[in-house]
Amino acid sequence: MPGIDYTQKIPNNVDLASDKRLQRALEAWQPNYLEWWATMGPTDFNTKEVYLRTAIDVGSDGWAHFGYVKMPDYRWGIFMQPRDEQRTIGFGDHFGEPAWQQVPGEYRNWLKRLIVTQADTEPASVEQQRLLGHTAPSLYDLRNLFQVNVEEGRHLWAMVYLLHSYFGKDGREEAEELLQRRSGNPDHPRILGTFNEPCEDWLSFLCFTMFTDRDGKFQLLALAESGFDPLARTCRFMLTEEAHHMFVGQTGVGRVIEKTLQVMRDHPGRDVKEFGAIPLETIQRYINFWASSSTDLYGAEISSNSANFFRSGLKGRAYEEKQADHLALEGLYRFENFVGGRVSVEEVPLRNAMNEILRDEYVRDNQKGIDYWNRVCERYQSPFRFRLPHRRFHRKIGCYAGHNFDLDGNPIDEATWNEHVAGWLPTEKDKTYVKSLMVPCYEKGKYASWIAAPAKGLDDKAVDYEYVKLG
């Protein structure tokens, strides 16, 4: 595979120039994308120079270049990991067969659906975050926001390339539709619920990049196993970029916690709100909301769709190579169903539980982030400990939807829910207070009252580096 060619109108390492028809189609889509970015991307910052990383190689080492660039000039492009000529399908009914280089006709609609659903999340998150630059707590954080935004834009390009290349006219139509849906629009919303939730303050953004981008990680891991090789290779490179998004969330929430603990240490017995910090209990309620909303993104616990995707070789399990049985025909999954007001343990065929198997990995990974935050508490000798809400808490999809559970996953009645919900989820008072703190802090090296400075800067730069040139 050739290296990334930045001399092309659309940077790529897929030899786009050799397919003039495809190249013309994507170059026709490009102005529509730029118009979407101008209207729905980060507002009022498109003329500013931002210290961004740009991919220069698809390898995991030394793959990025840092430098100042204006976001509309960012070199979005189409990048895949190199093809392994010997690669075979690693799971399902086609286990051991050569990986597909073209769309298998019998699975065309399922595959298109998977690609479109993944693609739709990318512009959605940009739309959700488009106003946050106006209230950034520092230039460091402003730059991180914009890095996340441009990379989500590039991930959209990655999926659009697949739609244009392999799905003909209806693929091109789906690519256009990706620029027409809008996050939160009641008449034309994004496909998945979490991507229609308002993200109006930075605590929400940091929780989003912690929990929702972590869902993205596991969805990409599952798609990176796909028997459709172009999708697998595309997702493997996207995972390289996705890691930074979760870093922004995990360390960002950690810095909010640290600043609150600093205030509590320096002003014992005082309300941290007096000093412009966010109470730990409020942070926990935001965690509860975004963690539970993002947990819904895996779909229903028992799913014939997920079974079909697995058996057809389109979407595997995260870390499929670690599994002993790649056919998943014999095994059973112990599953906690909720029927008749009671939790009961049932066993279901393994293939029907693929959503839940992926969610298991997600929950375990989330807990590592919670442990990270609790180590911050330990450093400040605080007895407070953060927790991950149970996967049954506040669910809107699956067998737990429409029922009430406490943070431990115990069933409760509506009266008990109403009595405690203000302690579990952000209240209007919480949201009003957090939004009141959202005042921009653009002075080089300065940080807002509610967040600590990072332990170190990016790309070996100082914490007080001018990551965005606003002058």
GROMACS .gro file of C-alpha atoms in nm:
model
  471
    1MET     CA    1   0.000   0.000   0.000
    2PRO     CA    2   0.134   0.346  -0.084
    3GLY     CA    3   0.207   0.598   0.190
    4ILE     CA    4  -0.031   0.884   0.260
    5ASP     CA    5  -0.030   1.116  -0.040
    6TYR     CA    6  -0.086   1.476   0.069
    7THR     CA    7  -0.044   1.614  -0.282
    8GLN     CA    8  -0.395   1.498  -0.371
    9LYS     CA    9  -0.707   1.706  -0.322
   10ILE     CA   10  -0.821   1.427  -0.090
   11PRO     CA   11  -0.519   1.289   0.100
   12ASN     CA   12  -0.523   0.911   0.093
   13ASN     CA   13  -0.321   0.592   0.098
   14VAL     CA   14  -0.573   0.392  -0.109
   15ASP     CA   15  -0.446   0.500  -0.452
   16LEU     CA   16  -0.757   0.706  -0.514
   17ALA     CA   17  -0.607   0.856  -0.828
   18SER     CA   18  -0.627   0.519  -1.002
   19ASP     CA   19  -1.008   0.522  -0.985
   20LYS     CA   20  -1.111   0.846  -1.156
   21ARG     CA   21  -1.483   0.783  -1.122
   22LEU     CA   22  -1.457   0.729  -0.746
   23GLN     CA   23  -1.219   1.023  -0.714
   24ARG     CA   24  -1.464   1.253  -0.892
   25ALA     CA   25  -1.752   1.132  -0.675
   26LEU     CA   26  -1.563   1.198  -0.352
   27GLU     CA   27  -1.438   1.534  -0.479
   28ALA     CA   28  -1.802   1.622  -0.547
   29TRP     CA   29  -1.892   1.523  -0.189
   30GLN     CA   30  -1.604   1.726  -0.044
   31PRO     CA   31  -1.762   2.075  -0.088
   32ASN     CA   32  -2.079   1.954   0.083
   33TYR     CA   33  -1.870   1.827   0.371
   34LEU     CA   34  -1.688   2.160   0.401
   35GLU     CA   35  -2.020   2.343   0.396
   36TRP     CA   36  -2.145   2.116   0.676
   37TRP     CA   37  -1.826   2.186   0.872
   38ALA     CA   38  -1.866   2.561   0.823
   39THR     CA   39  -2.225   2.559   0.947
   40MET     CA   40  -2.227   2.275   1.202
   41GLY     CA   41  -1.863   2.247   1.311
   42PRO     CA   42  -1.687   2.456   1.581
   43THR     CA   43  -1.835   2.801   1.544
   44ASP     CA   44  -1.628   3.118   1.509
   45PHE     CA   45  -1.288   2.949   1.526
   46ASN     CA   46  -1.230   2.852   1.165
   47THR     CA   47  -0.987   3.139   1.108
   48LYS     CA   48  -0.772   3.052   1.411
   49GLU     CA   49  -0.450   2.855   1.404
   50VAL     CA   50  -0.470   2.542   1.619
   51TYR     CA   51  -0.182   2.314   1.719
   52LEU     CA   52  -0.322   1.992   1.574
   53ARG     CA   53  -0.182   1.651   1.493
   54THR     CA   54  -0.224   1.520   1.141
   55ALA     CA   55  -0.171   1.161   1.035
   56ILE     CA   56   0.139   1.106   0.821
   57ASP     CA   57   0.155   0.727   0.846
   58VAL     CA   58  -0.085   0.445   0.934
   59GLY     CA   59   0.157   0.275   1.172
   60SER     CA   60   0.107   0.303   1.547
   61ASP     CA   61   0.455   0.450   1.599
   62GLY     CA   62   0.550   0.789   1.463
   63TRP     CA   63   0.225   0.819   1.275
   64ALA     CA   64   0.140   1.184   1.340
   65HIS     CA   65   0.278   1.531   1.278
   66PHE     CA   66   0.196   1.827   1.503
   67GLY     CA   67   0.171   2.181   1.375
   68TYR     CA   68  -0.048   2.488   1.350
   69VAL     CA   69  -0.334   2.464   1.105
   70LYS     CA   70  -0.669   2.632   1.053
   71MET     CA   71  -0.941   2.373   1.094
   72PRO     CA   72  -1.102   2.417   0.748
   73ASP     CA   73  -0.755   2.354   0.603
   74TYR     CA   74  -0.708   2.033   0.802
   75ARG     CA   75  -0.604   1.757   0.566
   76TRP     CA   76  -0.896   1.521   0.611
   77GLY     CA   77  -0.841   1.208   0.413
   78ILE     CA   78  -0.886   0.835   0.365
   79PHE     CA   79  -0.640   0.612   0.547
   80MET     CA   80  -0.634   0.235   0.592
   81GLN     CA   81  -0.390  -0.002   0.749
   82PRO     CA   82  -0.200  -0.208   0.489
   83ARG     CA   83  -0.371  -0.514   0.353
   84ASP     CA   84  -0.264  -0.856   0.477
   85GLU     CA   85  -0.287  -1.079   0.172
   86GLN     CA   86  -0.315  -1.387   0.394
   87ARG     CA   87  -0.588  -1.256   0.622
   88THR     CA   88  -0.883  -1.488   0.680
   89ILE     CA   89  -1.220  -1.431   0.845
   90GLY     CA   90  -1.176  -1.487   1.216
   91PHE     CA   91  -1.524  -1.584   1.335
   92GLY     CA   92  -1.873  -1.695   1.242
   93ASP     CA   93  -1.998  -1.925   0.969
   94HIS     CA   94  -1.722  -1.811   0.730
   95PHE     CA   95  -1.443  -1.873   0.978
   96GLY     CA   96  -1.115  -1.950   0.800
   97GLU     CA   97  -1.225  -1.828   0.457
   98PRO     CA   98  -1.025  -1.552   0.285
   99ALA     CA   99  -1.131  -1.206   0.401
  100TRP     CA  100  -1.363  -1.034   0.153
  101GLN     CA  101  -1.223  -0.753  -0.060
  102GLN     CA  102  -1.567  -0.687  -0.209
  103VAL     CA  103  -1.909  -0.671  -0.045
  104PRO     CA  104  -2.064  -1.018  -0.016
  105GLY     CA  105  -2.397  -0.981  -0.195
  106GLU     CA  106  -2.607  -1.174   0.056
  107TYR     CA  107  -2.492  -0.946   0.338
  108ARG     CA  108  -2.494  -0.617   0.152
  109ASN     CA  109  -2.777  -0.449   0.343
  110TRP     CA  110  -2.652  -0.560   0.683
  111LEU     CA  111  -2.302  -0.436   0.607
  112LYS     CA  112  -2.430  -0.102   0.478
  113ARG     CA  113  -2.638  -0.062   0.793
  114LEU     CA  114  -2.333  -0.121   1.015
  115ILE     CA  115  -2.124   0.130   0.822
  116VAL     CA  116  -2.396   0.398   0.814
  117THR     CA  117  -2.465   0.364   1.188
  118GLN     CA  118  -2.097   0.400   1.271
  119ALA     CA  119  -2.058   0.687   1.024
  120ASP     CA  120  -2.354   0.876   1.171
  121THR     CA  121  -2.192   0.903   1.513
  122GLU     CA  122  -1.896   1.099   1.378
  123PRO     CA  123  -2.066   1.419   1.256
  124ALA     CA  124  -2.318   1.389   1.539
  125SER     CA  125  -2.054   1.440   1.807
  126VAL     CA  126  -1.912   1.742   1.623
  127GLU     CA  127  -2.262   1.893   1.616
  128GLN     CA  128  -2.312   1.825   1.986
  129GLN     CA  129  -1.985   2.000   2.072
  130ARG     CA  130  -1.995   2.286   1.823
  131LEU     CA  131  -2.048   2.568   2.076
  132LEU     CA  132  -1.807   2.452   2.346
  133GLY     CA  133  -1.515   2.653   2.213
  134HIS     CA  134  -1.683   2.967   2.345
  135THR     CA  135  -1.649   2.846   2.705
  136ALA     CA  136  -1.318   2.657   2.700
  137PRO     CA  137  -1.140   2.647   3.038
  138SER     CA  138  -0.795   2.689   2.878
  139LEU     CA  139  -0.612   2.696   2.547
  140TYR     CA  140  -0.495   2.341   2.619
  141ASP     CA  141  -0.853   2.221   2.650
  142LEU     CA  142  -0.967   2.427   2.353
  143ARG     CA  143  -0.705   2.258   2.140
  144ASN     CA  144  -0.813   1.913   2.266
  145LEU     CA  145  -1.173   1.987   2.173
  146PHE     CA  146  -1.072   2.084   1.821
  147GLN     CA  147  -0.847   1.779   1.785
  148VAL     CA  148  -1.140   1.555   1.875
  149ASN     CA  149  -1.362   1.745   1.630
  150VAL     CA  150  -1.130   1.722   1.328
  151GLU     CA  151  -1.065   1.354   1.391
  152GLU     CA  152  -1.435   1.278   1.413
  153GLY     CA  153  -1.459   1.456   1.079
  154ARG     CA  154  -1.187   1.233   0.938
  155HIS     CA  155  -1.365   0.924   1.070
  156LEU     CA  156  -1.669   1.037   0.875
  157TRP     CA  157  -1.451   1.052   0.564
  158ALA     CA  158  -1.333   0.697   0.634
  159MET     CA  159  -1.687   0.561   0.634
  160VAL     CA  160  -1.799   0.772   0.338
  161TYR     CA  161  -1.515   0.629   0.132
  162LEU     CA  162  -1.649   0.280   0.200
  163LEU     CA  163  -2.003   0.384   0.106
  164HIS     CA  164  -1.888   0.546  -0.218
  165SER     CA  165  -1.645   0.269  -0.310
  166TYR     CA  166  -1.851  -0.039  -0.244
  167PHE     CA  167  -2.223   0.047  -0.240
  168GLY     CA  168  -2.289   0.231  -0.563
  169LYS     CA  169  -2.579   0.474  -0.595
  170ASP     CA  170  -2.743   0.398  -0.261
  171GLY     CA  171  -2.405   0.428  -0.091
  172ARG     CA  172  -2.365   0.777  -0.237
  173GLU     CA  173  -2.716   0.863  -0.120
  174GLU     CA  174  -2.636   0.743   0.231
  175ALA     CA  175  -2.322   0.959   0.228
  176GLU     CA  176  -2.532   1.266   0.142
  177GLU     CA  177  -2.781   1.180   0.416
  178LEU     CA  178  -2.499   1.177   0.672
  179LEU     CA  179  -2.466   1.552   0.613
  180GLN     CA  180  -2.841   1.612   0.640
  181ARG     CA  181  -2.928   1.458   0.977
  182ARG     CA  182  -2.871   1.682   1.279
  183SER     CA  183  -2.799   1.599   1.640
  184GLY     CA  184  -3.107   1.669   1.851
  185ASN     CA  185  -3.326   1.767   1.557
  186PRO     CA  186  -3.675   1.631   1.636
  187ASP     CA  187  -3.761   1.590   1.268
  188HIS     CA  188  -3.429   1.457   1.138
  189PRO     CA  189  -3.222   1.330   1.433
  190ARG     CA  190  -2.907   1.125   1.444
  191ILE     CA  191  -2.956   0.748   1.448
  192LEU     CA  192  -2.847   0.667   1.806
  193GLY     CA  193  -3.003   0.831   2.111
  194THR     CA  194  -2.689   0.938   2.296
  195PHE     CA  195  -2.582   1.139   1.992
  196ASN     CA  196  -2.895   1.352   2.021
  197GLU     CA  197  -2.832   1.446   2.385
  198PRO     CA  198  -2.735   1.809   2.451
  199CYS     CA  199  -2.366   1.855   2.535
  200GLU     CA  200  -2.377   2.214   2.651
  201ASP     CA  201  -2.101   2.236   2.911
  202TRP     CA  202  -1.747   2.107   2.951
  203LEU     CA  203  -1.822   1.859   3.226
  204SER     CA  204  -2.065   1.693   2.985
  205PHE     CA  205  -1.803   1.702   2.709
  206LEU     CA  206  -1.541   1.540   2.929
  207CYS     CA  207  -1.786   1.270   3.038
  208PHE     CA  208  -1.886   1.222   2.673
  209THR     CA  209  -1.528   1.166   2.563
  210MET     CA  210  -1.477   0.930   2.857
  211PHE     CA  211  -1.787   0.716   2.815
  212THR     CA  212  -1.932   0.772   2.467
  213ASP     CA  213  -1.598   0.768   2.288
  214ARG     CA  214  -1.516   0.454   2.484
  215ASP     CA  215  -1.826   0.296   2.332
  216GLY     CA  216  -1.676   0.404   1.999
  217LYS     CA  217  -1.358   0.218   2.089
  218PHE     CA  218  -1.539  -0.110   2.143
  219GLN     CA  219  -1.763  -0.074   1.840
  220LEU     CA  220  -1.451  -0.013   1.631
  221LEU     CA  221  -1.275  -0.311   1.789
  222ALA     CA  222  -1.570  -0.531   1.688
  223LEU     CA  223  -1.580  -0.388   1.335
  224ALA     CA  224  -1.202  -0.421   1.305
  225GLU     CA  225  -1.261  -0.798   1.315
  226SER     CA  226  -1.496  -0.778   1.015
  227GLY     CA  227  -1.460  -1.028   0.734
  228PHE     CA  228  -1.507  -0.732   0.499
  229ASP     CA  229  -1.142  -0.638   0.489
  230PRO     CA  230  -1.168  -0.270   0.386
  231LEU     CA  231  -1.390  -0.202   0.690
  232ALA     CA  232  -1.156  -0.389   0.922
  233ARG     CA  233  -0.848  -0.205   0.796
  234THR     CA  234  -1.024   0.132   0.820
  235CYS     CA  235  -1.136   0.073   1.178
  236ARG     CA  236  -0.792  -0.036   1.294
  237PHE     CA  237  -0.650   0.301   1.200
  238MET     CA  238  -0.946   0.487   1.350
  239LEU     CA  239  -0.870   0.315   1.681
  240THR     CA  240  -0.528   0.481   1.681
  241GLU     CA  241  -0.694   0.822   1.678
  242GLU     CA  242  -0.976   0.725   1.915
  243ALA     CA  243  -0.732   0.668   2.203
  244HIS     CA  244  -0.669   1.042   2.235
  245HIS     CA  245  -1.040   1.113   2.269
  246MET     CA  246  -1.067   0.885   2.571
  247PHE     CA  247  -0.750   1.040   2.714
  248VAL     CA  248  -0.919   1.381   2.694
  249GLY     CA  249  -1.218   1.247   2.887
  250GLN     CA  250  -1.047   1.041   3.153
  251THR     CA  251  -0.776   1.293   3.238
  252GLY     CA  252  -1.018   1.585   3.195
  253VAL     CA  253  -1.268   1.457   3.450
  254GLY     CA  254  -0.970   1.370   3.670
  255ARG     CA  255  -0.855   1.733   3.656
  256VAL     CA  256  -1.203   1.856   3.751
  257ILE     CA  257  -1.195   1.621   4.050
  258GLU     CA  258  -0.844   1.732   4.141
  259LYS     CA  259  -0.937   2.100   4.141
  260THR     CA  260  -1.233   2.033   4.372
  261LEU     CA  261  -1.012   1.834   4.607
  262GLN     CA  262  -0.756   2.114   4.609
  263VAL     CA  263  -1.026   2.360   4.713
  264MET     CA  264  -1.152   2.121   4.982
  265ARG     CA  265  -0.797   2.083   5.115
  266ASP     CA  266  -0.726   2.456   5.116
  267HIS     CA  267  -1.065   2.562   5.253
  268PRO     CA  268  -1.186   2.284   5.484
  269GLY     CA  269  -1.550   2.301   5.581
  270ARG     CA  270  -1.635   2.554   5.310
  271ASP     CA  271  -1.869   2.501   5.015
  272VAL     CA  272  -1.650   2.449   4.708
  273LYS     CA  273  -1.900   2.650   4.506
  274GLU     CA  274  -1.775   2.961   4.685
  275PHE     CA  275  -1.449   2.911   4.498
  276GLY     CA  276  -1.593   2.818   4.161
  277ALA     CA  277  -1.531   2.443   4.187
  278ILE     CA  278  -1.775   2.161   4.115
  279PRO     CA  279  -1.890   1.945   4.409
  280LEU     CA  280  -1.782   1.582   4.390
  281GLU     CA  281  -2.144   1.469   4.421
  282THR     CA  282  -2.236   1.676   4.116
  283ILE     CA  283  -1.952   1.521   3.916
  284GLN     CA  284  -2.081   1.177   4.016
  285ARG     CA  285  -2.430   1.261   3.890
  286TYR     CA  286  -2.288   1.364   3.551
  287ILE     CA  287  -2.092   1.038   3.543
  288ASN     CA  288  -2.414   0.847   3.615
  289PHE     CA  289  -2.595   1.015   3.328
  290TRP     CA  290  -2.333   0.979   3.056
  291ALA     CA  291  -2.225   0.629   3.160
  292SER     CA  292  -2.583   0.499   3.153
  293SER     CA  293  -2.670   0.675   2.828
  294SER     CA  294  -2.357   0.537   2.661
  295THR     CA  295  -2.427   0.188   2.794
  296ASP     CA  296  -2.747   0.195   2.587
  297LEU     CA  297  -2.542   0.224   2.268
  298TYR     CA  298  -2.481  -0.152   2.260
  299GLY     CA  299  -2.849  -0.220   2.202
  300ALA     CA  300  -3.069  -0.491   2.349
  301GLU     CA  301  -2.915  -0.759   2.568
  302ILE     CA  302  -3.048  -1.040   2.349
  303SER     CA  303  -3.037  -0.957   1.981
  304SER     CA  304  -3.100  -1.151   1.663
  305ASN     CA  305  -2.932  -0.870   1.470
  306SER     CA  306  -2.606  -0.910   1.662
  307ALA     CA  307  -2.630  -1.287   1.608
  308ASN     CA  308  -2.671  -1.230   1.234
  309PHE     CA  309  -2.380  -0.988   1.219
  310PHE     CA  310  -2.160  -1.242   1.398
  311ARG     CA  311  -2.259  -1.551   1.205
  312SER     CA  312  -2.218  -1.366   0.873
  313GLY     CA  313  -1.866  -1.255   0.963
  314LEU     CA  314  -1.950  -0.882   0.953
  315LYS     CA  315  -1.898  -0.781   1.318
  316GLY     CA  316  -1.704  -0.986   1.571
  317ARG     CA  317  -1.616  -0.955   1.935
  318ALA     CA  318  -1.354  -0.719   2.070
  319TYR     CA  319  -1.022  -0.903   2.089
  320GLU     CA  320  -1.162  -1.198   1.894
  321GLU     CA  321  -0.816  -1.353   1.878
  322LYS     CA  322  -0.832  -1.413   2.254
  323GLN     CA  323  -1.148  -1.624   2.222
  324ALA     CA  324  -1.118  -2.002   2.226
  325ASP     CA  325  -1.430  -2.071   2.020
  326HIS     CA  326  -1.461  -1.854   1.710
  327LEU     CA  327  -1.782  -2.019   1.592
  328ALA     CA  328  -1.980  -1.954   1.913
  329LEU     CA  329  -2.223  -2.231   1.823
  330GLU     CA  330  -2.207  -2.438   2.140
  331GLY     CA  331  -2.164  -2.191   2.424
  332LEU     CA  332  -2.425  -2.030   2.645
  333TYR     CA  333  -2.425  -1.686   2.803
  334ARG     CA  334  -2.558  -1.636   3.155
  335PHE     CA  335  -2.776  -1.333   3.135
  336GLU     CA  336  -2.974  -1.140   3.396
  337ASN     CA  337  -3.317  -1.083   3.244
  338PHE     CA  338  -3.589  -0.869   3.398
  339VAL     CA  339  -3.932  -1.022   3.374
  340GLY     CA  340  -4.240  -0.967   3.590
  341GLY     CA  341  -4.064  -0.718   3.813
  342ARG     CA  342  -3.784  -0.961   3.904
  343VAL     CA  343  -3.426  -1.017   3.794
  344SER     CA  344  -3.375  -1.377   3.688
  345VAL     CA  345  -3.065  -1.550   3.553
  346GLU     CA  346  -3.116  -1.717   3.218
  347GLU     CA  347  -2.888  -1.892   2.972
  348VAL     CA  348  -2.909  -1.790   2.609
  349PRO     CA  349  -2.719  -1.902   2.298
  350LEU     CA  350  -2.385  -1.722   2.280
  351ARG     CA  351  -2.447  -1.572   1.938
  352ASN     CA  352  -2.762  -1.400   2.062
  353ALA     CA  353  -2.565  -1.230   2.339
  354MET     CA  354  -2.300  -1.056   2.129
  355ASN     CA  355  -2.423  -0.710   2.232
  356GLU     CA  356  -2.393  -0.805   2.596
  357ILE     CA  357  -2.051  -0.963   2.550
  358LEU     CA  358  -1.926  -0.636   2.400
  359ARG     CA  359  -2.096  -0.440   2.680
  360ASP     CA  360  -1.913  -0.659   2.935
  361GLU     CA  361  -1.580  -0.543   2.790
  362TYR     CA  362  -1.702  -0.183   2.794
  363VAL     CA  363  -1.809  -0.196   3.158
  364ARG     CA  364  -1.474  -0.344   3.261
  365ASP     CA  365  -1.288  -0.072   3.073
  366ASN     CA  366  -1.504   0.200   3.226
  367GLN     CA  367  -1.418   0.072   3.571
  368LYS     CA  368  -1.049   0.135   3.499
  369GLY     CA  369  -1.138   0.501   3.445
  370ILE     CA  370  -1.330   0.510   3.773
  371ASP     CA  371  -1.028   0.356   3.948
  372TYR     CA  372  -0.809   0.629   3.795
  373TRP     CA  373  -1.034   0.899   3.942
  374ASN     CA  374  -1.037   0.729   4.281
  375ARG     CA  375  -0.659   0.732   4.287
  376VAL     CA  376  -0.684   1.112   4.259
  377CYS     CA  377  -0.908   1.105   4.567
  378GLU     CA  378  -0.653   0.887   4.747
  379ARG     CA  379  -0.370   1.128   4.669
  380TYR     CA  380  -0.564   1.403   4.841
  381GLN     CA  381  -0.659   1.172   5.129
  382SER     CA  382  -1.028   1.219   5.054
  383PRO     CA  383  -1.270   0.948   5.167
  384PHE     CA  384  -1.493   1.014   4.864
  385ARG     CA  385  -1.498   0.738   4.604
  386PHE     CA  386  -1.651   0.754   4.260
  387ARG     CA  387  -1.850   0.462   4.127
  388LEU     CA  388  -1.980   0.326   3.801
  389PRO     CA  389  -2.358   0.291   3.802
  390HIS     CA  390  -2.489  -0.059   3.742
  391ARG     CA  391  -2.565  -0.140   3.380
  392ARG     CA  392  -2.936  -0.163   3.468
  393PHE     CA  393  -2.949   0.196   3.593
  394HIS     CA  394  -3.138   0.453   3.382
  395ARG     CA  395  -3.157   0.242   3.067
  396LYS     CA  396  -3.376   0.334   2.771
  397ILE     CA  397  -3.299   0.033   2.549
  398GLY     CA  398  -3.320  -0.338   2.622
  399CYS     CA  399  -3.497  -0.544   2.884
  400TYR     CA  400  -3.428  -0.291   3.159
  401ALA     CA  401  -3.583   0.002   2.971
  402GLY     CA  402  -3.904   0.138   3.118
  403HIS     CA  403  -3.820   0.004   3.466
  404ASN     CA  404  -3.660   0.172   3.765
  405PHE     CA  405  -3.335   0.056   3.924
  406ASP     CA  406  -3.106   0.212   4.182
  407LEU     CA  407  -2.732   0.265   4.129
  408ASP     CA  408  -2.665  -0.093   4.241
  409GLY     CA  409  -2.911  -0.233   3.986
  410ASN     CA  410  -3.179  -0.323   4.239
  411PRO     CA  411  -3.538  -0.291   4.113
  412ILE     CA  412  -3.729  -0.008   4.280
  413ASP     CA  413  -4.076   0.136   4.243
  414GLU     CA  414  -4.151   0.470   4.084
  415ALA     CA  415  -4.203   0.645   4.418
  416THR     CA  416  -3.856   0.539   4.535
  417TRP     CA  417  -3.707   0.650   4.203
  418ASN     CA  418  -3.872   0.990   4.232
  419GLU     CA  419  -3.747   1.022   4.588
  420HIS     CA  420  -3.384   0.957   4.499
  421VAL     CA  421  -3.339   1.063   4.136
  422ALA     CA  422  -3.216   1.411   4.231
  423GLY     CA  423  -2.923   1.244   4.405
  424TRP     CA  424  -2.847   1.019   4.112
  425LEU     CA  425  -2.881   1.230   3.797
  426PRO     CA  426  -2.796   1.595   3.726
  427THR     CA  427  -3.072   1.828   3.841
  428GLU     CA  428  -3.166   2.154   3.675
  429LYS     CA  429  -2.992   2.324   3.967
  430ASP     CA  430  -2.675   2.123   3.893
  431LYS     CA  431  -2.689   2.211   3.525
  432THR     CA  432  -2.749   2.578   3.598
  433TYR     CA  433  -2.453   2.591   3.836
  434VAL     CA  434  -2.216   2.406   3.601
  435LYS     CA  435  -2.319   2.629   3.312
  436SER     CA  436  -2.258   2.936   3.529
  437LEU     CA  437  -1.891   2.831   3.550
  438MET     CA  438  -1.858   2.805   3.174
  439VAL     CA  439  -1.669   3.128   3.123
  440PRO     CA  440  -1.385   3.113   2.869
  441CYS     CA  441  -1.029   3.123   2.998
  442TYR     CA  442  -0.815   3.202   2.696
  443GLU     CA  443  -0.511   3.353   2.869
  444LYS     CA  444  -0.201   3.150   2.794
  445GLY     CA  445  -0.112   2.921   3.083
  446LYS     CA  446  -0.429   3.001   3.280
  447TYR     CA  447  -0.706   2.757   3.372
  448ALA     CA  448  -1.065   2.810   3.478
  449SER     CA  449  -1.160   2.791   3.846
  450TRP     CA  450  -1.317   2.447   3.815
  451ILE     CA  451  -1.036   2.247   3.651
  452ALA     CA  452  -0.672   2.181   3.739
  453ALA     CA  453  -0.387   2.219   3.492
  454PRO     CA  454  -0.275   1.894   3.325
  455ALA     CA  455   0.028   1.713   3.458
  456LYS     CA  456   0.211   1.785   3.133
  457GLY     CA  457   0.148   1.945   2.796
  458LEU     CA  458   0.102   1.781   2.458
  459ASP     CA  459   0.378   1.681   2.217
  460ASP     CA  460   0.647   1.769   2.474
  461LYS     CA  461   0.518   2.125   2.489
  462ALA     CA  462   0.476   2.318   2.814
  463VAL     CA  463   0.145   2.335   2.995
  464ASP     CA  464   0.135   2.709   2.917
  465TYR     CA  465   0.205   2.666   2.545
  466GLU     CA  466  -0.009   2.869   2.305
  467TYR     CA  467  -0.207   2.572   2.175
  468VAL     CA  468  -0.455   2.797   1.993
  469LYS     CA  469  -0.364   3.135   1.850
  470LEU     CA  470  -0.668   3.353   1.912
  471GLY     CA  471  -0.506   3.689   1.851
   0.00000   0.00000   0.00000
